[in-house]
Coordinates of N, CA and C in Angstrom, one line a residue:
M1 N 28.3 1.1 -17.6 CA 29.3 0.2 -18.6 C 29.0 0.1 -19.4
I2 N 30.4 -0.5 -20.3 CA 30.4 -0.5 -21.6 C 30.0 -1.7 -21.8
P3 N 29.0 -1.9 -22.6 CA 28.9 -3.5 -23.5 C 29.6 -4.4 -23.9
T4 N 29.6 -5.3 -23.7 CA 30.6 -6.8 -24.2 C 29.6 -7.6 -25.2
T5 N 30.4 -8.3 -26.2 CA 30.0 -9.3 -27.0 C 28.7 -10.1 -25.7
D6 N 29.7 -10.6 -24.5 CA 29.0 -11.8 -24.0 C 28.1 -11.5 -23.3
F7 N 28.1 -10.1 -22.7 CA 27.1 -9.4 -21.9 C 26.2 -9.4 -23.2
V8 N 25.6 -9.1 -23.5 CA 24.8 -8.9 -24.8 C 24.1 -10.1 -25.0
R9 N 25.4 -11.1 -25.2 CA 24.5 -12.3 -26.1 C 23.8 -12.8 -25.0
Q10 N 24.4 -13.1 -23.5 CA 23.7 -13.9 -22.0 C 22.4 -13.0 -22.0
K11 N 22.6 -11.5 -22.1 CA 20.8 -11.1 -22.3 C 19.9 -11.6 -22.8
F12 N 20.5 -11.4 -24.6 CA 19.5 -11.7 -24.8 C 19.0 -13.3 -25.0
I13 N 19.5 -14.3 -24.3 CA 19.2 -15.2 -24.4 C 18.4 -15.2 -22.9
D14 N 18.7 -14.6 -21.7 CA 17.4 -15.1 -20.6 C 16.6 -14.3 -20.9
F15 N 16.5 -13.0 -21.4 CA 15.2 -12.3 -22.9 C 14.6 -13.0 -23.0
N16 N 15.1 -13.7 -23.9 CA 14.4 -14.6 -25.1 C 13.3 -15.7 -24.4
A17 N 14.2 -16.3 -23.4 CA 13.3 -16.9 -22.1 C 12.0 -16.2 -21.8
L18 N 13.0 -15.2 -21.3 CA 11.3 -14.5 -20.3 C 10.1 -13.4 -20.6
Y19 N 10.3 -12.9 -22.4 CA 9.7 -12.2 -22.9 C 8.9 -12.5 -23.7
F20 N 9.7 -14.0 -24.7 CA 9.6 -14.1 -26.1 C 9.4 -15.9 -26.3
D21 N 9.2 -16.6 -24.9 CA 8.8 -18.1 -25.0 C 10.1 -18.8 -26.1
N22 N 11.1 -18.3 -26.3 CA 12.5 -18.9 -26.9 C 12.3 -18.7 -28.2
R23 N 11.4 -18.0 -28.7 CA 11.2 -18.4 -30.2 C 11.9 -17.6 -30.8
L24 N 12.5 -16.4 -30.4 CA 13.7 -15.8 -31.3 C 14.6 -16.7 -31.7
P25 N 15.5 -17.1 -33.1 CA 16.5 -17.8 -33.0 C 17.7 -17.0 -32.5
M26 N 18.3 -17.6 -32.1 CA 20.5 -17.1 -31.9 C 20.7 -16.4 -33.4
L27 N 21.5 -15.4 -32.9 CA 22.0 -14.8 -34.4 C 23.6 -13.9 -34.0
P28 N 24.1 -13.8 -35.2 CA 24.9 -13.0 -34.8 C 25.4 -11.8 -33.9
F29 N 26.1 -11.7 -32.8 CA 26.2 -10.4 -32.1 C 27.8 -9.9 -32.6
C30 N 27.8 -8.7 -33.4 CA 28.2 -7.8 -33.5 C 28.6 -6.5 -32.6
A31 N 30.1 -6.2 -31.7 CA 30.5 -5.0 -31.1 C 30.9 -4.1 -32.3
T32 N 31.0 -3.0 -32.3 CA 30.9 -2.0 -33.3 C 31.6 -0.3 -32.1
K33 N 32.0 0.5 -33.1 CA 32.2 1.4 -32.6 C 31.5 2.7 -33.3
A34 N 30.2 2.3 -33.1 CA 29.3 3.4 -34.1 C 29.1 4.9 -33.3
R35 N 29.3 5.5 -33.7 CA 28.3 6.9 -33.5 C 26.8 7.1 -33.2
T36 N 26.7 6.4 -34.1 CA 25.4 6.8 -34.5 C 24.1 6.0 -34.4
Y37 N 24.1 4.9 -33.3 CA 23.5 4.2 -32.9 C 24.2 3.9 -31.5
M38 N 23.2 2.8 -30.8 CA 23.8 2.4 -29.8 C 23.3 0.9 -29.5
A39 N 22.3 0.3 -30.5 CA 22.4 -1.2 -31.0 C 21.4 -0.7 -32.4
Q40 N 21.2 -2.1 -33.2 CA 20.4 -2.4 -34.1 C 20.4 -3.6 -34.6
I41 N 18.6 -4.2 -35.3 CA 19.3 -5.1 -36.0 C 19.1 -5.2 -37.4
A42 N 20.3 -5.6 -37.3 CA 20.4 -5.4 -39.2 C 19.8 -6.5 -39.7
C43 N 19.6 -6.8 -41.3 CA 19.2 -8.0 -41.8 C 19.4 -7.7 -43.3
R44 N 18.7 -8.7 -44.0 CA 19.2 -8.0 -45.6 C 17.1 -8.5 -45.7
R45 N 16.4 -7.6 -47.0 CA 15.3 -7.8 -47.6 C 15.5 -8.3 -48.5
E46 N 14.8 -9.3 -48.5 CA 14.2 -10.0 -49.7 C 13.0 -10.1 -50.7
R47 N 12.8 -10.1 -51.7 CA 11.1 -9.9 -52.7 C 11.0 -11.0 -53.0
S48 N 10.4 -11.3 -53.4 CA 9.7 -12.4 -55.0 C 8.2 -12.1 -55.0
L49 N 7.8 -12.9 -56.1 CA 6.8 -12.1 -56.8 C 5.6 -13.6 -55.5
L50 N 6.5 -14.5 -55.4 CA 5.2 -15.4 -55.1 C 4.9 -15.7 -53.4
R51 N 6.7 -15.1 -52.4 CA 5.8 -14.8 -50.8 C 6.4 -13.7 -51.0
G52 N 6.7 -13.0 -51.5 CA 6.3 -11.4 -51.0 C 7.8 -11.2 -50.4
T53 N 7.5 -10.1 -49.1 CA 9.1 -9.5 -48.5 C 9.3 -10.0 -47.5
R54 N 10.2 -11.1 -47.5 CA 10.7 -11.6 -46.2 C 11.9 -10.9 -45.5
F55 N 12.3 -11.1 -44.4 CA 14.3 -10.3 -43.9 C 14.6 -11.9 -43.2
T56 N 15.9 -11.7 -43.6 CA 17.0 -12.5 -43.6 C 18.1 -12.3 -42.9
D57 N 19.0 -13.5 -43.0 CA 20.5 -13.1 -42.7 C 20.7 -11.7 -41.4
F58 N 20.0 -12.5 -40.4 CA 20.1 -10.8 -38.7 C 21.5 -11.1 -38.3
R59 N 21.5 -9.7 -37.6 CA 22.3 -9.8 -36.8 C 22.4 -8.6 -35.9
F60 N 22.8 -8.7 -35.0 CA 22.7 -7.7 -33.3 C 23.9 -6.5 -33.6
R61 N 24.0 -5.7 -34.2 CA 25.0 -4.8 -34.2 C 25.3 -4.1 -32.6
F62 N 26.0 -3.9 -31.9 CA 26.1 -3.2 -30.5 C 27.3 -2.2 -30.6
S63 N 27.1 -1.0 -30.3 CA 28.2 -0.1 -29.9 C 28.5 -0.1 -28.9
M64 N 30.1 -0.7 -29.0 CA 31.1 -0.1 -27.9 C 31.7 1.1 -27.0
R65 N 30.8 2.3 -27.5 CA 31.4 3.7 -27.5 C 30.8 4.6 -26.1
F66 N 29.5 3.5 -26.1 CA 28.4 4.2 -24.8 C 28.9 3.9 -23.2
D67 N 28.9 4.5 -22.6 CA 29.2 4.1 -20.8 C 27.5 4.3 -20.8
L68 N 26.9 3.3 -20.8 CA 25.8 3.7 -19.7 C 25.0 2.4 -18.6
T69 N 24.7 2.7 -17.7 CA 24.1 1.7 -17.0 C 23.6 0.8 -17.1
E70 N 23.6 -0.8 -16.3 CA 23.4 -1.9 -16.8 C 21.6 -2.3 -17.1
T71 N 20.7 -1.2 -16.4 CA 19.4 -1.2 -16.8 C 19.2 -0.4 -18.5
E72 N 19.8 0.3 -18.8 CA 19.6 1.6 -20.1 C 20.3 0.6 -21.1
I73 N 21.2 -0.5 -20.6 CA 21.7 -1.0 -21.8 C 20.6 -2.4 -22.4
E74 N 20.1 -3.1 -20.7 CA 18.7 -3.9 -20.8 C 18.0 -3.4 -21.8
D75 N 17.4 -2.6 -21.5 CA 16.3 -1.6 -22.3 C 16.4 -1.6 -24.4
I76 N 17.7 -1.6 -24.1 CA 17.6 -1.1 -25.2 C 18.2 -2.1 -26.1
I77 N 18.7 -3.3 -25.7 CA 18.6 -4.8 -26.1 C 17.0 -5.5 -26.4
L78 N 16.4 -5.0 -25.2 CA 15.1 -5.3 -25.5 C 14.0 -4.7 -26.7
H79 N 14.8 -3.0 -27.0 CA 14.1 -2.7 -27.7 C 14.5 -3.8 -29.1
E80 N 15.4 -3.8 -29.0 CA 16.0 -4.2 -30.2 C 15.1 -5.5 -30.5
M81 N 15.2 -6.1 -29.3 CA 14.6 -7.8 -29.7 C 13.3 -8.0 -30.5
I82 N 12.4 -6.3 -29.9 CA 11.0 -6.3 -30.4 C 11.1 -6.5 -31.6
H83 N 12.4 -5.8 -32.3 CA 12.5 -5.1 -33.7 C 12.4 -6.4 -34.5
Y84 N 13.1 -7.3 -33.9 CA 13.5 -8.9 -33.8 C 12.6 -9.4 -34.4
H85 N 11.5 -9.8 -33.1 CA 10.6 -10.4 -33.1 C 9.5 -9.8 -34.2
I86 N 9.3 -8.5 -35.1 CA 8.3 -8.2 -35.8 C 9.2 -8.1 -36.9
L87 N 10.2 -8.4 -37.6 CA 10.7 -8.8 -38.7 C 11.2 -9.9 -38.8
Y88 N 10.8 -10.9 -38.2 CA 11.4 -11.7 -38.4 C 10.5 -13.0 -38.4
N89 N 9.0 -12.7 -37.9 CA 7.7 -12.4 -37.9 C 7.1 -12.3 -38.6
N90 N 7.4 -11.2 -39.9 CA 6.8 -10.9 -40.9 C 6.0 -10.2 -40.5
I91 N 5.8 -9.7 -39.5 CA 4.5 -9.2 -39.2 C 4.8 -7.5 -39.3
H92 N 3.8 -6.9 -39.9 CA 3.0 -5.8 -40.5 C 2.8 -4.7 -39.6
D93 N 3.8 -3.7 -39.7 CA 3.6 -2.3 -38.4 C 3.0 -1.2 -39.3
T94 N 2.9 -0.6 -38.4 CA 2.2 0.7 -38.9 C 3.9 2.0 -39.4
S95 N 4.6 1.8 -39.0 CA 6.2 1.9 -39.4 C 6.9 1.5 -38.1
T96 N 8.6 1.9 -38.6 CA 9.7 1.7 -38.2 C 9.1 1.4 -36.2
H97 N 8.7 2.2 -35.7 CA 8.0 2.3 -34.3 C 6.7 2.5 -34.1
G98 N 5.7 1.5 -35.0 CA 4.4 1.5 -35.4 C 3.5 0.9 -34.2
M99 N 2.3 1.1 -34.1 CA 1.2 0.1 -33.5 C 2.1 -0.7 -32.8
V100 N 2.3 -2.0 -33.8 CA 2.9 -3.3 -33.1 C 4.0 -3.1 -32.3
F101 N 4.7 -2.0 -32.5 CA 6.4 -2.0 -31.6 C 5.4 -1.4 -30.3
Q102 N 4.9 -0.2 -30.6 CA 4.5 1.0 -28.9 C 3.7 -0.3 -28.2
Q103 N 2.9 -1.4 -28.6 CA 1.9 -2.2 -27.9 C 3.2 -2.8 -27.2
M104 N 3.7 -3.8 -27.7 CA 4.7 -4.5 -27.5 C 5.7 -3.9 -25.9
M105 N 6.3 -2.6 -26.8 CA 6.9 -1.8 -25.8 C 5.9 -2.0 -24.7
N106 N 5.1 -1.5 -24.5 CA 4.2 -0.6 -23.0 C 3.6 -2.2 -22.5
D107 N 3.7 -3.2 -22.9 CA 3.3 -3.6 -22.0 C 4.1 -4.8 -21.5
F108 N 5.2 -4.5 -22.2 CA 6.7 -4.9 -21.0 C 7.2 -3.9 -20.0
N109 N 6.9 -2.7 -20.7 CA 7.2 -2.1 -19.2 C 6.2 -1.8 -18.0
R110 N 4.9 -2.4 -18.9 CA 3.9 -2.5 -17.8 C 4.1 -3.3 -16.8
R111 N 4.5 -4.5 -17.5 CA 4.0 -6.2 -16.8 C 5.6 -5.8 -16.0
H112 N 6.5 -6.2 -16.6 CA 7.9 -6.2 -16.2 C 9.0 -5.1 -15.3
N113 N 8.4 -4.1 -15.5 CA 8.8 -2.7 -14.6 C 9.4 -2.2 -15.1
R114 N 10.0 -2.1 -17.0 CA 11.1 -1.9 -17.3 C 11.0 -0.6 -18.4
H115 N 12.0 -0.1 -18.7 CA 11.8 1.6 -19.3 C 11.8 1.6 -20.5
I116 N 11.5 0.9 -21.7 CA 12.0 1.1 -23.0 C 11.2 1.8 -23.6
R117 N 12.2 2.8 -24.3 CA 11.4 3.7 -25.2 C 12.1 3.6 -26.4
I118 N 11.1 4.7 -27.3 CA 11.0 4.6 -29.0 C 12.2 4.9 -29.0
S119 N 13.2 6.2 -28.8 CA 14.2 6.6 -29.0 C 15.3 6.7 -28.1
Y120 N 16.5 7.0 -28.1 CA 17.6 6.9 -26.5 C 18.5 8.1 -26.8
K121 N 18.6 9.0 -26.4 CA 19.5 10.4 -26.8 C 20.5 10.3 -25.7
L122 N 21.5 10.4 -26.0 CA 23.0 10.6 -24.9 C 23.0 12.0 -24.0
T123 N 23.4 12.0 -23.2 CA 23.1 13.6 -22.3 C 24.1 14.0 -22.6
E124 N 24.5 15.1 -21.7 CA 25.3 15.9 -21.8 C 26.5 15.4 -21.5
A125 N 26.3 14.9 -20.2 CA 27.6 14.5 -19.7 C 28.1 13.5 -20.6
Q126 N 27.9 12.4 -21.3 CA 27.7 11.3 -22.0 C 28.7 11.4 -23.3
H127 N 27.9 12.7 -23.7 CA 29.0 13.4 -25.3 C 30.2 13.7 -24.5
E128 N 30.2 14.5 -23.2 CA 31.0 14.7 -22.8 C 32.3 13.8 -22.4
N129 N 32.3 12.6 -22.4 CA 33.0 11.5 -22.0 C 33.3 10.8 -23.3
D130 N 32.9 11.0 -25.0 CA 33.5 10.8 -26.0 C 34.8 12.1 -26.7
Q131 N 35.9 11.4 -26.2 CA 37.3 12.7 -26.6 C 38.3 11.8 -28.0
Q132 N 37.6 11.1 -28.0 CA 37.8 10.5 -29.4 C 38.7 11.3 -30.4
V133 N 40.1 11.6 -30.9 CA 40.1 12.5 -31.9 C 40.2 12.1 -33.3
R134 N 38.4 12.8 -34.2 CA 38.5 12.8 -34.9 C 38.7 14.1 -36.3
R135 N 39.1 14.1 -37.1 CA 39.0 14.7 -38.3 C 37.4 15.3 -38.1
H136 N 36.9 16.5 -38.7 CA 35.4 16.8 -38.6 C 35.2 17.9 -39.8
L137 N 35.1 17.7 -41.0 CA 34.6 18.7 -42.2 C 33.2 19.3 -42.0
I138 N 33.3 20.4 -41.2 CA 32.0 20.8 -40.9 C 31.4 22.5 -41.5
C139 N 30.5 22.4 -41.9 CA 29.2 23.1 -42.4 C 28.8 24.5 -41.6
I140 N 29.0 25.7 -41.3 CA 28.3 26.4 -40.5 C 27.6 27.7 -41.4
S141 N 25.8 26.8 -41.0 CA 24.6 27.8 -42.3 C 24.2 28.6 -41.1
R142 N 24.0 29.9 -41.8 CA 23.3 31.2 -40.8 C 21.9 31.5 -41.8
F143 N 20.9 31.1 -41.2 CA 19.4 31.7 -41.9 C 19.1 32.9 -41.8
S144 N 18.4 33.4 -42.4 CA 17.9 35.0 -42.3 C 17.4 35.0 -41.1
D145 N 16.4 34.5 -40.6 CA 16.2 35.0 -39.1 C 17.3 34.9 -38.0
G146 N 18.1 34.9 -38.2 CA 19.9 34.7 -37.4 C 20.4 33.8 -36.7
R147 N 19.5 32.5 -37.0 CA 19.6 31.1 -36.1 C 20.7 30.2 -37.3
H148 N 21.6 29.6 -36.3 CA 22.8 28.8 -36.8 C 22.4 27.1 -36.9
G149 N 23.2 27.0 -38.5 CA 23.1 25.3 -38.3 C 24.0 24.7 -38.4
I150 N 24.4 23.3 -37.9 CA 25.5 23.1 -38.4 C 25.7 21.3 -39.1
T151 N 26.5 21.5 -40.2 CA 26.4 20.0 -40.8 C 28.0 19.4 -40.8
I152 N 27.9 18.0 -40.5 CA 29.7 17.5 -40.1 C 29.1 16.2 -41.6
A153 N 30.5 17.0 -42.3 CA 30.0 16.3 -43.8 C 30.5 14.9 -43.9
T154 N 30.8 14.0 -44.5 CA 31.4 12.5 -44.7 C 32.3 13.0 -45.6
Q155 N 33.9 12.5 -45.9 CA 34.8 13.0 -46.8 C 33.9 12.7 -48.5
S156 N 33.2 11.4 -48.4 CA 32.8 11.1 -49.6 C 31.9 12.0 -50.4
R157 N 31.0 13.0 -49.2 CA 29.9 14.1 -50.2 C 30.4 14.8 -49.8
I158 N 31.6 15.7 -49.4 CA 31.7 16.4 -49.3 C 31.3 17.7 -50.2
F159 N 32.0 17.5 -51.5 CA 31.6 18.3 -52.6 C 29.9 18.6 -52.7
Q160 N 29.3 17.3 -52.9 CA 28.0 17.4 -53.3 C 27.3 18.3 -51.9
L161 N 27.3 18.0 -50.6 CA 27.0 18.9 -49.4 C 27.5 20.5 -50.0
W162 N 28.7 20.9 -50.2 CA 29.4 22.3 -50.8 C 28.2 22.7 -51.7
N163 N 27.8 22.1 -52.3 CA 27.1 23.0 -53.4 C 25.4 22.7 -53.1
D164 N 24.6 21.6 -52.6 CA 23.4 21.6 -51.9 C 23.4 22.2 -50.6
L165 N 24.2 22.5 -49.9 CA 23.5 23.2 -48.5 C 22.6 24.6 -49.0
P166 N 23.7 25.4 -49.7 CA 23.1 26.9 -49.8 C 22.1 26.9 -50.6
Q167 N 21.7 26.1 -50.8 CA 20.1 25.9 -52.1 C 18.9 25.6 -50.9
I168 N 19.3 25.7 -49.9 CA 18.0 25.3 -49.1 C 17.2 26.6 -48.6
P169 N 16.5 26.6 -48.9 CA 15.6 27.6 -48.4 C 15.8 28.5 -46.8
G170 N 15.9 30.0 -46.9 CA 16.3 30.5 -45.2 C 17.9 30.6 -45.4
I171 N 18.4 29.8 -46.0 CA 19.9 29.6 -45.9 C 20.4 31.2 -46.3
V172 N 21.2 31.8 -46.1 CA 21.9 33.1 -46.7 C 23.4 32.9 -46.6
S173 N 23.6 32.0 -45.8 CA 25.6 32.1 -45.8 C 26.4 30.5 -45.5
C174 N 26.9 29.9 -46.1 CA 27.6 28.9 -45.6 C 29.1 29.1 -45.7
E175 N 29.3 29.0 -44.4 CA 31.0 28.8 -44.3 C 31.6 27.0 -43.7
W176 N 32.6 26.8 -44.2 CA 33.3 25.7 -43.8 C 35.1 25.4 -43.2
Y177 N 34.8 24.6 -42.5 CA 36.0 24.2 -41.2 C 36.3 23.2 -41.0
V178 N 37.4 22.9 -40.7 CA 38.0 21.6 -40.2 C 38.6 21.5 -38.6
S179 N 38.1 20.5 -38.0 CA 38.4 20.6 -36.9 C 38.7 19.3 -36.4
T180 N 39.0 19.6 -35.2 CA 39.7 18.4 -34.5 C 38.8 18.1 -33.3
D181 N 38.4 19.4 -32.7 CA 37.8 19.3 -31.3 C 36.8 18.0 -31.1
S182 N 36.5 17.4 -29.9 CA 35.8 16.3 -29.6 C 34.5 16.7 -29.5
F183 N 34.0 18.2 -29.3 CA 32.7 18.6 -29.5 C 31.7 18.5 -30.7
F184 N 32.2 18.4 -31.6 CA 31.8 18.0 -33.0 C 31.7 16.2 -32.9
N185 N 32.2 15.2 -32.1 CA 31.6 13.8 -31.6 C 30.1 13.9 -32.1
R186 N 29.5 14.5 -31.3 CA 28.2 14.2 -30.9 C 27.0 14.7 -32.8
F187 N 27.9 15.1 -33.4 CA 26.8 15.3 -34.4 C 27.3 13.9 -35.3
P188 N 25.9 13.0 -35.7 CA 26.4 12.2 -36.7 C 26.5 13.1 -38.6
R189 N 27.3 12.3 -38.9 CA 28.5 12.5 -40.2 C 27.0 12.3 -41.1
S190 N 26.9 13.1 -42.0 CA 25.9 13.5 -43.0 C 26.1 13.1 -44.7
L191 N 25.6 12.1 -44.9 CA 25.4 11.9 -46.7 C 24.6 12.6 -47.4
T192 N 23.6 13.7 -46.3 CA 22.7 14.1 -47.5 C 22.8 15.7 -46.6
P193 N 22.1 16.8 -47.1 CA 22.2 18.0 -46.2 C 21.2 17.8 -45.2
K194 N 21.9 17.5 -43.9 CA 20.6 17.8 -43.3 C 21.9 18.8 -42.0
I195 N 20.7 19.8 -41.4 CA 21.1 20.7 -40.3 C 20.9 20.8 -38.9
Y196 N 21.7 20.8 -38.3 CA 21.4 21.1 -36.9 C 21.5 22.0 -36.3
K197 N 20.6 22.7 -35.6 CA 20.5 23.8 -35.2 C 21.5 23.8 -33.8
I198 N 22.8 25.0 -33.7 CA 23.0 25.6 -32.5 C 23.3 26.6 -32.5
K199 N 23.4 26.5 -31.0 CA 23.6 28.4 -30.7 C 24.5 28.6 -31.4
E200 N 25.0 30.3 -31.5 CA 26.0 31.3 -32.1 C 27.1 30.7 -31.5
E201 N 27.0 30.8 -29.9 CA 28.1 31.2 -29.0 C 28.6 30.0 -28.6
E202 N 27.7 29.1 -28.8 CA 28.6 27.7 -28.7 C 29.5 27.4 -29.3
L203 N 29.1 27.7 -30.9 CA 29.3 27.6 -31.8 C 31.0 28.1 -32.0
A204 N 30.8 29.5 -31.3 CA 32.2 30.4 -31.5 C 33.6 29.9 -30.4
A205 N 33.0 29.5 -29.6 CA 33.9 28.6 -28.4 C 34.3 27.5 -29.4
H206 N 33.9 26.3 -29.7 CA 34.7 25.3 -30.6 C 34.9 25.8 -31.9
L207 N 35.0 27.1 -32.5 CA 35.5 27.1 -33.9 C 37.0 27.9 -33.9
A208 N 37.4 28.1 -32.6 CA 38.3 29.0 -32.2 C 39.5 28.3 -32.3
S209 N 39.7 27.0 -32.9 CA 41.0 26.2 -33.3 C 40.3 26.2 -34.6
A210 N 39.8 25.9 -35.2 CA 39.3 24.9 -36.3 C 39.8 26.2 -37.1
L211 N 40.0 25.3 -39.1 CA 40.5 25.9 -39.5 C 40.0 26.2 -40.9
P212 N 39.4 27.4 -41.3 CA 38.9 27.9 -42.8 C 39.0 26.8 -43.8
L213 N 38.3 26.4 -44.2 CA 38.0 25.6 -46.0 C 37.6 26.8 -46.9
E214 N 38.3 26.4 -47.9 CA 37.3 27.2 -49.3 C 38.0 25.8 -50.5
K215 N 37.1 25.9 -51.3 CA 37.2 25.0 -52.8 C 37.1 26.0 -53.8
S216 N 38.5 25.4 -54.3 CA 38.6 25.9 -55.5 C 38.5 24.9 -56.6
G217 N 37.5 25.3 -57.6 CA 37.6 24.0 -58.6 C 36.9 22.8 -58.3
G218 N 38.0 22.0 -58.6 CA 37.6 20.1 -58.1 C 38.6 20.1 -56.5
T219 N 39.0 21.2 -55.8 CA 40.6 21.2 -54.5 C 39.6 21.7 -53.1
I220 N 39.7 21.1 -52.2 CA 38.6 21.5 -51.1 C 39.9 21.6 -49.9
R221 N 40.7 22.6 -49.6 CA 41.9 22.9 -49.0 C 41.3 23.8 -48.3
V222 N 42.4 24.3 -46.9 CA 42.9 25.5 -45.5 C 42.9 26.5 -46.2
R223 N 41.9 27.1 -46.2 CA 42.3 28.6 -47.1 C 43.1 29.7 -45.8
K224 N 44.4 30.0 -46.7 CA 45.5 30.6 -46.2 C 44.7 31.9 -46.3

């Protein structure tokens, strides 16, 4: 199922009563088309000399791009509600998914037969379902040991990444392409030199229709 605002809001209300004693204030719910997260608690960090750091302006964002089971969506909502509880109450944790988070997650899973996880990865079938046509600016990096990596650049950082990626130790060449193949939808768009390992034979099939790019001065264009 694809989550809706009404569904996520009602589950928040239900879980707030069941698991949090109704202590979490209601917050706005924002549906997005994000590909890089399924749900997240967004907030504003405020710092002051007297009160230290506190978090305000909470929002519950969720993506409508992913088709998941109802149970999976519920567990993801609970995952974010644990984050909300920690941030709202300004509880110190050892990391984003530190000891406090994991203790609450494990407690919910054990006592309520939940399957909350620290991270959620899409299955290959779920990736294949994302057929939206988008333009991808792709860098294929080849390493000295023969491995290949892929980076999908954001439009605003392509010049910076074009210069930075070849400087990474172990990379012997970088080739750039533009493609609308939906296979590349599964990779996050990078602001920094983030490289994802990929098999050469898998690349060949999906780069068949891609167009090579070249940089000339301050211009990046399709190679003629």
